[in-house]
Tab-separated table of C-alpha atoms (C1' of nucleotides) in Angstrom:
chain	number	residue	atom	x	y	z
A	1	MET	CA	80.765	50.396	139.375
A	2	LYS	CA	82.326	51.194	142.726
A	3	SER	CA	80.914	49.684	145.921
A	4	LYS	CA	78.514	52.043	147.652
A	5	ILE	CA	80.057	53.972	150.506
A	6	PRO	CA	77.853	54.344	153.595
A	7	GLU	CA	77.029	57.917	154.549
A	8	ALA	CA	78.043	56.996	158.093
A	9	THR	CA	81.539	56.389	156.756
A	10	ILE	CA	81.695	59.914	155.334
A	11	THR	CA	80.509	61.421	158.600
A	12	ARG	CA	83.122	59.454	160.504
A	13	LEU	CA	85.830	60.480	158.053
A	14	GLY	CA	84.955	64.014	159.037
A	15	THR	CA	85.483	63.249	162.714
A	16	TYR	CA	88.746	61.411	162.017
A	17	LEU	CA	89.813	64.588	160.287
A	18	GLY	CA	89.224	66.689	163.370
A	19	PHE	CA	91.332	64.337	165.427
A	20	LEU	CA	94.047	64.080	162.773
A	21	SER	CA	94.535	67.820	162.477
A	22	GLU	CA	94.949	67.865	166.251
A	23	ALA	CA	97.498	65.041	166.116
A	24	ASP	CA	99.150	66.725	163.150
A	25	ARG	CA	99.652	69.929	165.143
A	26	GLU	CA	101.138	67.927	167.994
A	27	GLU	CA	103.663	66.557	165.495
A	28	ASN	CA	102.798	62.915	165.868
A	29	VAL	CA	104.323	60.994	163.008
A	30	THR	CA	102.266	57.846	162.885
A	31	ILE	CA	98.955	56.800	164.324
A	32	SER	CA	97.191	53.445	164.509
A	33	SER	CA	93.582	52.599	163.779
A	34	GLY	CA	93.343	51.716	167.466
A	35	GLU	CA	94.379	55.193	168.569
A	36	ILE	CA	91.952	56.892	166.227
A	37	ALA	CA	89.213	54.491	167.253
A	38	GLU	CA	89.703	55.102	170.942
A	39	LYS	CA	89.511	58.875	170.624
A	40	ILE	CA	86.444	58.799	168.418
A	41	GLY	CA	84.706	55.998	170.253
A	42	VAL	CA	84.405	53.390	167.503
A	43	SER	CA	86.113	50.051	166.882
A	44	PRO	CA	89.563	49.871	165.261
A	45	ALA	CA	88.189	47.549	162.586
A	46	LEU	CA	85.657	50.181	161.589
A	47	VAL	CA	88.347	52.817	161.183
A	48	ARG	CA	90.311	50.501	158.896
A	49	LYS	CA	87.190	49.568	156.978
A	50	ASP	CA	86.223	53.202	156.463
A	51	LEU	CA	89.664	54.015	155.106
A	52	ALA	CA	89.811	50.858	153.000
A	53	TYR	CA	86.928	52.132	150.866
A	54	PHE	CA	89.321	54.679	149.438
A	55	GLY	CA	92.606	52.837	149.212
A	56	GLN	CA	95.514	51.592	151.278
A	57	PHE	CA	96.904	54.445	153.307
A	58	GLY	CA	98.706	52.616	156.082
A	59	THR	CA	101.747	50.449	156.623
A	60	ARG	CA	101.297	47.047	158.233
A	61	GLY	CA	102.993	46.820	161.574
A	62	VAL	CA	103.416	50.578	161.706
A	63	GLY	CA	100.142	52.415	161.274
A	64	TYR	CA	99.222	55.518	159.314
A	65	ASP	CA	101.372	58.548	158.591
A	66	VAL	CA	99.431	61.304	160.345
A	67	SER	CA	100.168	64.112	157.950
A	68	LEU	CA	99.669	61.957	154.871
A	69	LEU	CA	96.401	60.488	156.099
A	70	HIS	CA	95.233	63.962	157.030
A	71	ARG	CA	95.791	65.211	153.499
A	72	GLN	CA	94.288	62.082	151.967
A	73	ILE	CA	91.058	62.445	153.904
A	74	LEU	CA	90.839	66.146	153.048
A	75	LYS	CA	91.098	65.135	149.410
A	76	ILE	CA	88.557	62.325	149.707
A	77	LEU	CA	86.031	64.698	151.251
A	78	GLY	CA	86.688	67.369	148.651
A	79	LEU	CA	88.073	69.726	151.296
A	80	ASN	CA	91.410	70.228	149.577
A	81	VAL	CA	89.874	72.846	147.298
A	82	ASP	CA	88.078	76.096	148.086
A	83	TRP	CA	84.324	76.258	147.876
A	84	ASN	CA	82.253	79.286	147.019
A	85	MET	CA	78.884	79.651	148.662
A	86	THR	CA	75.944	81.940	148.324
A	87	LEU	CA	73.893	83.215	151.230
A	88	VAL	CA	70.246	84.044	150.669
A	89	GLY	CA	68.761	86.127	153.456
A	90	PHE	CA	70.617	88.905	155.230
A	91	GLY	CA	68.206	89.390	158.098
A	92	ASN	CA	70.981	89.287	160.628
A	93	PRO	CA	74.254	90.799	159.416
A	94	GLU	CA	76.080	89.728	162.572
A	95	ILE	CA	75.283	86.118	161.902
A	96	ALA	CA	76.415	86.371	158.313
A	97	LEU	CA	79.688	87.852	159.514
A	98	TRP	CA	80.233	85.198	162.141
A	99	LEU	CA	79.300	82.462	159.686
A	100	GLY	CA	81.699	83.826	157.109
A	101	LYS	CA	84.627	83.907	159.515
A	102	ASP	CA	84.007	80.388	160.736
A	103	LEU	CA	83.651	79.014	157.227
A	104	LYS	CA	86.701	80.808	155.888
A	105	LYS	CA	88.963	78.802	158.175
A	106	HIS	CA	87.784	75.604	156.542
A	107	GLY	CA	88.110	76.729	152.955
A	108	PHE	CA	84.570	77.931	152.356
A	109	SER	CA	83.862	81.467	151.160
A	110	ILE	CA	80.616	83.340	151.008
A	111	THR	CA	81.046	85.095	147.670
A	112	SER	CA	77.528	86.390	147.197
A	113	ILE	CA	74.673	87.463	149.422
A	114	PHE	CA	71.051	88.137	148.471
A	115	ASP	CA	68.096	89.654	150.231
A	116	LEU	CA	64.480	90.470	149.464
A	117	ASP	CA	64.448	93.688	151.477
A	118	PRO	CA	65.398	96.747	149.321
A	119	GLU	CA	66.877	98.389	152.408
A	120	LYS	CA	69.549	95.734	152.672
A	121	ILE	CA	70.708	95.924	149.066
A	122	GLY	CA	74.129	97.468	148.703
A	123	VAL	CA	75.291	96.810	152.256
A	124	THR	CA	78.767	95.308	152.229
A	125	VAL	CA	80.128	92.566	154.516
A	126	ASN	CA	83.616	91.168	154.095
A	127	GLU	CA	83.829	92.803	150.683
A	128	VAL	CA	80.632	91.110	149.559
A	129	GLU	CA	77.782	93.388	148.545
A	130	VAL	CA	74.206	92.345	149.228
A	131	GLN	CA	72.370	91.968	145.918
A	132	PRO	CA	68.676	92.007	145.059
A	133	ILE	CA	67.126	88.579	144.850
A	134	ASN	CA	66.444	88.848	141.122
A	135	LYS	CA	70.166	88.558	140.477
A	136	LEU	CA	70.193	85.118	142.137
A	137	GLU	CA	70.092	82.845	139.102
A	138	GLU	CA	72.493	84.927	137.070
A	139	THR	CA	75.119	85.041	139.815
A	140	ILE	CA	74.940	81.341	140.583
A	141	ARG	CA	75.243	80.368	136.940
A	142	GLN	CA	78.018	82.799	136.110
A	143	ASN	CA	80.130	81.833	139.098
A	144	GLY	CA	79.322	78.142	139.117
A	145	ILE	CA	78.325	78.256	142.762
A	146	GLN	CA	77.428	74.818	144.091
A	147	ILE	CA	76.453	75.407	147.704
A	148	GLY	CA	73.689	77.733	148.863
A	149	MET	CA	72.686	78.757	152.368
A	150	ILE	CA	69.098	79.634	153.108
A	151	ALA	CA	68.479	82.100	155.917
A	152	VAL	CA	65.204	83.652	154.796
A	153	PRO	CA	61.876	83.588	156.671
A	154	SER	CA	60.163	80.193	156.633
A	155	GLU	CA	57.341	81.395	154.388
A	156	VAL	CA	59.638	81.967	151.440
A	157	ALA	CA	62.273	79.312	152.170
A	158	GLN	CA	60.790	76.686	149.854
A	159	ASP	CA	60.440	79.237	147.025
A	160	ILE	CA	64.072	80.253	147.345
A	161	THR	CA	65.088	76.602	147.526
A	162	ASP	CA	63.298	75.879	144.253
A	163	ARG	CA	65.022	78.817	142.607
A	164	LEU	CA	68.430	77.689	143.839
A	165	VAL	CA	67.801	74.172	142.581
A	166	LYS	CA	66.669	75.430	139.170
A	167	ALA	CA	69.746	77.614	138.943
A	168	GLY	CA	71.869	74.504	139.345
A	169	ILE	CA	72.926	74.508	142.976
A	170	ARG	CA	74.159	71.111	144.226
A	171	ALA	CA	73.797	71.436	147.980
A	172	ILE	CA	71.715	73.531	150.341
A	173	VAL	CA	72.296	74.455	153.966
A	174	ASN	CA	68.995	75.310	155.566
A	175	PHE	CA	68.834	77.710	158.505
A	176	ALA	CA	65.074	78.224	158.266
A	177	PRO	CA	63.108	76.261	160.860
A	178	ILE	CA	61.121	74.195	158.356
A	179	LEU	CA	61.583	71.035	156.322
A	180	LEU	CA	62.599	71.774	152.753
A	181	HIS	CA	61.874	69.573	149.779
A	182	VAL	CA	64.624	69.096	147.229
A	183	PRO	CA	65.184	66.665	144.376
A	184	ARG	CA	67.216	63.606	145.234
A	185	TYR	CA	70.301	64.902	143.434
A	186	VAL	CA	70.512	67.963	145.701
A	187	GLU	CA	72.102	67.510	149.113
A	188	LEU	CA	70.316	69.086	152.044
A	189	HIS	CA	71.922	69.923	155.366
A	190	ASN	CA	69.715	71.245	158.131
A	191	MET	CA	71.279	73.788	160.447
A	192	ASN	CA	68.233	74.475	162.511
A	193	LEU	CA	68.814	74.032	166.183
A	194	ALA	CA	65.263	73.316	167.258
A	195	LEU	CA	64.907	70.582	164.646
A	196	GLY	CA	67.904	68.793	166.085
A	197	LEU	CA	67.104	68.942	169.763
A	198	GLU	CA	64.515	66.182	169.772
A	199	VAL	CA	67.188	63.499	169.871
A	200	LEU	CA	68.609	65.134	172.994
A	201	THR	CA	65.311	65.559	174.793
A	202	PHE	CA	64.236	62.024	173.899
A	203	ASN	CA	67.415	60.576	175.342
A	204	ILE	CA	67.231	62.682	178.478
A	205	CYS	CA	63.673	61.459	179.071
A	206	GLU	CA	64.536	57.885	178.154
A	207	ARG	CA	67.404	57.643	180.614
A	208	SER	CA	65.439	59.106	183.464
A	209	THR	CA	62.833	56.335	183.393
B	1	MET	CA	63.630	45.505	179.145
B	2	LYS	CA	62.272	47.330	176.148
B	3	SER	CA	63.618	46.660	172.636
B	4	LYS	CA	66.297	49.156	171.666
B	5	ILE	CA	65.014	51.978	169.530
B	6	PRO	CA	67.315	52.990	166.651
B	7	GLU	CA	68.527	56.579	166.778
B	8	ALA	CA	67.482	56.859	163.133
B	9	THR	CA	63.921	56.269	164.291
B	10	ILE	CA	64.119	59.220	166.672
B	11	THR	CA	65.507	61.486	163.968
B	12	ARG	CA	62.727	60.450	161.610
B	13	LEU	CA	60.110	60.995	164.300
B	14	GLY	CA	61.381	64.566	164.374
B	15	THR	CA	60.831	64.967	160.646
B	16	TYR	CA	57.383	63.366	160.823
B	17	LEU	CA	56.638	65.982	163.421
B	18	GLY	CA	57.492	68.825	161.070
B	19	PHE	CA	55.160	67.428	158.466
B	20	LEU	CA	52.413	66.703	160.975
B	21	SER	CA	52.342	70.228	162.351
B	22	GLU	CA	51.991	71.403	158.757
B	23	ALA	CA	49.151	68.962	158.117
B	24	ASP	CA	47.627	69.892	161.462
B	25	ARG	CA	47.505	73.567	160.504
B	26	GLU	CA	45.878	72.663	157.203
B	27	GLU	CA	43.179	70.918	159.222
B	28	ASN	CA	43.642	67.466	157.794
B	29	VAL	CA	41.848	64.960	159.983
B	30	THR	CA	43.576	61.715	159.133
B	31	ILE	CA	46.791	60.786	157.401
B	32	SER	CA	48.173	57.447	156.223
B	33	SER	CA	51.663	56.041	156.633
B	34	GLY	CA	51.889	56.253	152.836
B	35	GLU	CA	51.223	59.988	152.823
B	36	ILE	CA	53.792	60.674	155.523
B	37	ALA	CA	56.277	58.383	153.811
B	38	GLU	CA	55.920	60.093	150.462
B	39	LYS	CA	56.494	63.574	151.865
B	40	ILE	CA	59.506	62.531	153.908
B	41	GLY	CA	60.963	60.221	151.304
B	42	VAL	CA	60.938	56.914	153.160
B	43	SER	CA	58.870	53.726	152.810
B	44	PRO	CA	55.400	53.443	154.357
B	45	ALA	CA	56.471	50.310	156.210
B	46	LEU	CA	59.237	52.230	157.896
B	47	VAL	CA	56.857	54.921	159.097
B	48	ARG	CA	54.609	52.276	160.635
B	49	LYS	CA	57.571	50.472	162.150
B	50	ASP	CA	58.907	53.671	163.699
B	51	LEU	CA	55.559	54.404	165.273
B	52	ALA	CA	55.038	50.821	166.379
B	53	TYR	CA	57.988	51.088	168.747
B	54	PHE	CA	55.863	53.355	170.896
B	55	GLY	CA	52.386	51.933	170.630
B	56	GLN	CA	49.404	51.643	168.314
B	57	PHE	CA	48.370	55.093	167.230
B	58	GLY	CA	46.432	54.366	164.075
B	59	THR	CA	43.181	52.811	162.946
B	60	ARG	CA	43.301	49.987	160.384
B	61	GLY	CA	41.633	50.933	157.170
B	62	VAL	CA	41.628	54.593	158.151
B	63	GLY	CA	45.079	55.850	159.063
B	64	TYR	CA	46.279	58.126	161.831
B	65	ASP	CA	44.458	61.020	163.438
B	66	VAL	CA	46.709	63.950	162.536
B	67	SER	CA	46.232	65.987	165.665
B	68	LEU	CA	46.430	62.982	167.978
B	69	LEU	CA	49.549	61.595	166.326
B	70	HIS	CA	51.098	65.031	166.433
B	71	ARG	CA	50.622	65.251	170.176
B	72	GLN	CA	51.754	61.668	170.706
B	73	ILE	CA	55.053	62.232	168.921
B	74	LEU	CA	55.622	65.474	170.811
B	75	LYS	CA	55.202	63.494	173.984
B	76	ILE	CA	57.447	60.631	172.862
B	77	LEU	CA	60.245	63.056	172.049
B	78	GLY	CA	59.807	64.921	175.309
B	79	LEU	CA	58.739	68.074	173.497
B	80	ASN	CA	55.450	68.412	175.332
B	81	VAL	CA	57.215	70.087	178.225
B	82	ASP	CA	59.344	73.225	178.378
B	83	TRP	CA	63.106	72.911	178.585
B	84	ASN	CA	65.479	75.334	180.242
B	85	MET	CA	68.884	75.792	178.695
B	86	THR	CA	72.052	77.556	179.653
B	87	LEU	CA	74.266	79.386	177.206
B	88	VAL	CA	77.984	79.622	177.921
B	89	GLY	CA	79.717	82.249	175.816
B	90	PHE	CA	78.192	85.595	174.970
B	91	GLY	CA	80.694	86.613	172.325
B	92	ASN	CA	77.976	87.519	169.916
B	93	PRO	CA	74.862	88.975	171.556
B	94	GLU	CA	72.993	89.080	168.247
B	95	ILE	CA	73.375	85.362	167.819
B	96	ALA	CA	72.218	84.687	171.354
B	97	LEU	CA	69.152	86.800	170.702
B	98	TRP	CA	68.343	85.088	167.423
B	99	LEU	CA	68.936	81.685	168.959
B	100	GLY	CA	66.664	82.477	171.872
B	101	LYS	CA	63.807	83.573	169.649
B	102	ASP	CA	64.073	80.506	167.459
B	103	LEU	CA	64.225	78.148	170.409
B	104	LYS	CA	61.345	79.802	172.257
B	105	LYS	CA	58.926	78.793	169.516
B	106	HIS	CA	59.764	75.169	170.139
B	107	GLY	CA	59.484	75.223	173.898
B	108	PHE	CA	63.119	75.828	174.782
B	109	SER	CA	64.162	78.773	176.930
B	110	ILE	CA	67.589	80.178	177.572
B	111	THR	CA	67.292	80.915	181.274
B	112	SER	CA	70.925	81.635	182.056
B	113	ILE	CA	73.928	83.002	180.186
B	114	PHE	CA	77.587	82.977	181.220
B	115	ASP	CA	80.725	84.607	179.915
B	116	LEU	CA	84.390	84.787	180.832
B	117	ASP	CA	84.777	88.427	179.820
B	118	PRO	CA	84.128	90.807	182.776
B	119	GLU	CA	82.887	93.436	180.311
B	120	LYS	CA	79.938	91.241	179.346
B	121	ILE	CA	78.764	90.506	182.874
B	122	GLY	CA	75.525	92.231	183.724
B	123	VAL	CA	74.353	92.776	180.164
B	124	THR	CA	70.737	91.718	179.817
B	125	VAL	CA	69.123	89.918	176.868
B	126	ASN	CA	65.509	88.812	176.919
B	127	GLU	CA	65.422	89.429	180.652
B	128	VAL	CA	68.393	87.152	181.184
B	129	GLU	CA	71.456	88.718	182.761
B	130	VAL	CA	74.926	87.545	181.747
B	131	GLN	CA	76.655	86.029	184.779
B	132	PRO	CA	80.318	85.413	185.551
B	133	ILE	CA	81.490	81.918	184.752
B	134	ASN	CA	82.125	81.045	188.391
B	135	LYS	CA	78.376	80.985	188.966
B	136	LEU	CA	78.019	78.182	186.405
B	137	GLU	CA	77.827	75.136	188.645
B	138	GLU	CA	75.626	76.793	191.227
B	139	THR	CA	73.078	77.986	188.684
B	140	ILE	CA	72.877	74.663	186.884
B	141	ARG	CA	72.382	72.704	190.088
B	142	GLN	CA	69.889	75.092	191.618
B	143	ASN	CA	67.723	75.270	188.514
B	144	GLY	CA	68.154	71.667	187.430
B	145	ILE	CA	69.202	72.715	183.959
B	146	GLN	CA	69.739	69.727	181.679
B	147	ILE	CA	70.837	71.221	178.368
B	148	GLY	CA	73.852	73.464	177.880
B	149	MET	CA	75.014	75.340	174.800
B	150	ILE	CA	78.696	76.003	174.292
B	151	ALA	CA	79.618	79.094	172.307
B	152	VAL	CA	83.024	79.893	173.763
B	153	PRO	CA	86.356	80.018	171.894
B	154	SER	CA	87.693	76.583	170.912
B	155	GLU	CA	90.589	76.762	173.369
B	156	VAL	CA	88.321	76.720	176.402
B	157	ALA	CA	85.441	74.687	174.981
B	158	GLN	CA	86.599	71.364	176.434
B	159	ASP	CA	87.160	72.938	179.854
B	160	ILE	CA	83.678	74.391	179.903
B	161	THR	CA	82.284	71.081	178.699
B	162	ASP	CA	83.914	69.256	181.593
B	163	ARG	CA	82.488	71.764	184.041
B	164	LEU	CA	79.008	71.420	182.601
B	165	VAL	CA	79.247	67.639	182.787
B	166	LYS	CA	80.433	67.723	186.384
B	167	ALA	CA	77.608	70.086	187.283
B	168	GLY	CA	75.170	67.456	186.039
B	169	ILE	CA	74.167	68.627	182.586
B	170	ARG	CA	72.592	65.885	180.420
B	171	ALA	CA	73.063	67.224	176.912
B	172	ILE	CA	75.398	69.675	175.222
B	173	VAL	CA	74.971	71.658	172.039
B	174	ASN	CA	78.378	72.574	170.695
B	175	PHE	CA	78.833	75.687	168.562
B	176	ALA	CA	82.632	75.701	168.864
B	177	PRO	CA	84.415	74.348	165.780
B	178	ILE	CA	86.134	71.462	167.565
B	179	LEU	CA	85.304	67.927	168.616
B	180	LEU	CA	84.310	67.705	172.257
B	181	HIS	CA	84.742	64.674	174.454
B	182	VAL	CA	81.920	63.802	176.805
B	183	PRO	CA	81.041	60.724	178.853
B	184	ARG	CA	78.695	58.279	177.189
B	185	TYR	CA	75.745	59.335	179.335
B	186	VAL	CA	75.906	62.913	178.047
B	187	GLU	CA	74.337	63.644	174.670
B	188	LEU	CA	76.331	65.786	172.295
B	189	HIS	CA	74.877	67.716	169.383
B	190	ASN	CA	77.265	69.521	167.083
B	191	MET	CA	76.032	72.782	165.625
B	192	ASN	CA	79.177	73.681	163.796
B	193	LEU	CA	78.602	74.381	160.148
B	194	ALA	CA	82.067	73.605	158.846
B	195	LEU	CA	82.087	70.218	160.567
B	196	GLY	CA	78.931	69.261	158.717
B	197	LEU	CA	79.804	70.369	155.231
B	198	GLU	CA	82.082	67.457	154.386
B	199	VAL	CA	79.136	65.233	153.561
B	200	LEU	CA	77.937	67.852	151.079
B	201	THR	CA	81.287	68.401	149.422
B	202	PHE	CA	81.958	64.679	149.243
B	203	ASN	CA	78.677	64.062	147.505
B	204	ILE	CA	79.125	66.945	145.096
B	205	CYS	CA	82.527	65.565	144.116
B	206	GLU	CA	81.285	61.989	143.984
B	207	ARG	CA	78.437	62.781	141.624
B	208	SER	CA	80.556	64.787	139.268
B	209	THR	CA	82.823	61.855	138.469
C	1	DT	C1'	30.276	44.013	152.201
C	2	DA	C1'	34.479	45.708	149.627
C	3	DG	C1'	38.310	48.698	149.889
C	4	DA	C1'	41.771	50.609	152.576
C	5	DT	C1'	45.321	50.742	155.813
C	6	DT	C1'	47.310	49.349	160.075
C	7	DG	C1'	50.403	46.403	163.025
C	8	DT	C1'	53.540	42.743	162.818
C	9	DT	C1'	56.225	38.827	161.203
C	10	DA	C1'	59.595	36.954	158.124
C	11	DA	C1'	62.927	37.992	154.465
C	12	DT	C1'	66.324	40.993	152.841
C	13	DC	C1'	69.676	44.115	152.873
C	14	DG	C1'	73.537	46.669	154.623
C	15	DA	C1'	76.746	47.965	158.113
C	16	DT	C1'	79.725	46.585	161.956
C	17	DT	C1'	82.676	43.364	164.210
C	18	DA	C1'	85.788	39.445	164.761
C	19	DA	C1'	89.431	37.088	163.101
C	20	DC	C1'	93.547	36.403	160.739
C	21	DA	C1'	96.870	36.163	156.905
C	22	DA	C1'	99.981	39.503	154.992
C	23	DT	C1'	103.781	42.200	155.931
C	24	DC	C1'	106.359	46.074	157.926
D	1	DT	C1'	113.484	37.552	164.056
D	2	DA	C1'	109.461	38.870	167.048
D	3	DG	C1'	105.988	42.166	167.724
D	4	DA	C1'	102.785	45.147	165.812
D	5	DT	C1'	99.283	46.610	162.872
D	6	DT	C1'	97.195	46.765	158.398
D	7	DG	C1'	93.854	45.163	154.789
D	8	DT	C1'	90.354	41.959	153.968
D	9	DT	C1'	87.235	38.062	154.417
D	10	DA	C1'	83.611	35.767	156.840
D	11	DA	C1'	80.329	36.039	160.691
D	12	DT	C1'	77.275	38.792	163.185
D	13	DC	C1'	74.281	42.144	164.153
D	14	DG	C1'	70.763	45.508	163.321
D	15	DA	C1'	67.795	48.133	160.420
D	16	DT	C1'	64.761	48.304	156.399
D	17	DT	C1'	61.516	46.231	153.325
D	18	DA	C1'	58.023	43.002	151.705
D	19	DA	C1'	54.096	40.686	152.636
D	20	DC	C1'	49.875	39.801	154.750
D	21	DA	C1'	46.467	38.829	158.400
D	22	DA	C1'	43.687	41.772	161.212
D	23	DT	C1'	40.221	45.040	161.145
D	24	DC	C1'	38.156	49.570	160.434
DNA sequence: TAGATTGTTAATCGATTAACAATC
DNA sequence: TAGATTGTTAATCGATTAACAATC
């Protein structure tokens, strides 16, 4: 039984990664927890603690090997392999295209796209053909797809979510502007802008008073 | 000196809000902390605690008035007023359009758009004309805009961020796939998909072992 | 009144920080 | 060796939960 790793640690690992790939490009050889901490805005002890959950990556008196640590964190986060995703909802082809390009750079590929509108079926983007929604389960199962993106109208978003979950998807990225309900074993990531702005507006108001 | 409110509380308030507007539409009159808690997946005590930071909104033995609580939370989060936003980067007009529509429903308006490309200047979307980037500071100051969205290429994203900060912006939504550095008094919200997927992939890997 | 549910305090749990021995 | 920095333990801090008096 391994000790539980805080989700905050995983999120931070992701930000360390961003900084490390920068440092890696600049050909820095080693880096200390203090340097990482300063850039990210956390304490050095926290950086060391976060890393310590996964092993001993550094050298006392020296620091961490940038390139090695970079690769280690990629591996920890499961980003050293390619991930196939499915996109449900092709209402805005431009967005799908933009999304695909952005994701590709980080090792994620949209390998299937579905839509409810018969008019959209057969359209091809980045060599992926839009399929009718009734092929959803079959495609997910056959290709072992683990991450699904939901970009359908709010009214049908929960329905589609349920179908994805039943078909065995492990994580869902939700672009629809509503709260989705998923079983505990399915990861949900909300990508709706409006639903994230309340922290900003609250803090703006708070600091003005 | 008021007691510090955890950021997690603010985030949850946002999710309560989603559920409350649903319940409000379904014409429920009252709702208990237990009902909210169950839907959201937290403990009833936590719901009450979150609300208690801001006052006493409920009635013992009865619960909370759905419509009243709904309005109260909107007000707490600063969502009872309209917010003007600026968008820097018009690389993908379709996305700007989609974004604008989505935001409008929640009381956010994109009232100015900027781009570095001379070809884009003058194009109009939703009655907003794309302006040259050198008008950035002037427009922000004159209109007292507090939230900026960054959708420029990564290479110039930090530059634009610095300009927005200097011009007095209070919060930044970052669509560029890099980590931005902002002073502590500026709120940063990352809307980059790839930078958020590591929590999903980590958990998928974790649970498979 | 009896049952229900809030608001709040005290107890628990978990995450961050401080400190330092280990060691390059 | 002396200086630097990790890995890790113990102390602190903060957030969540349990419990219950107040009260509708």
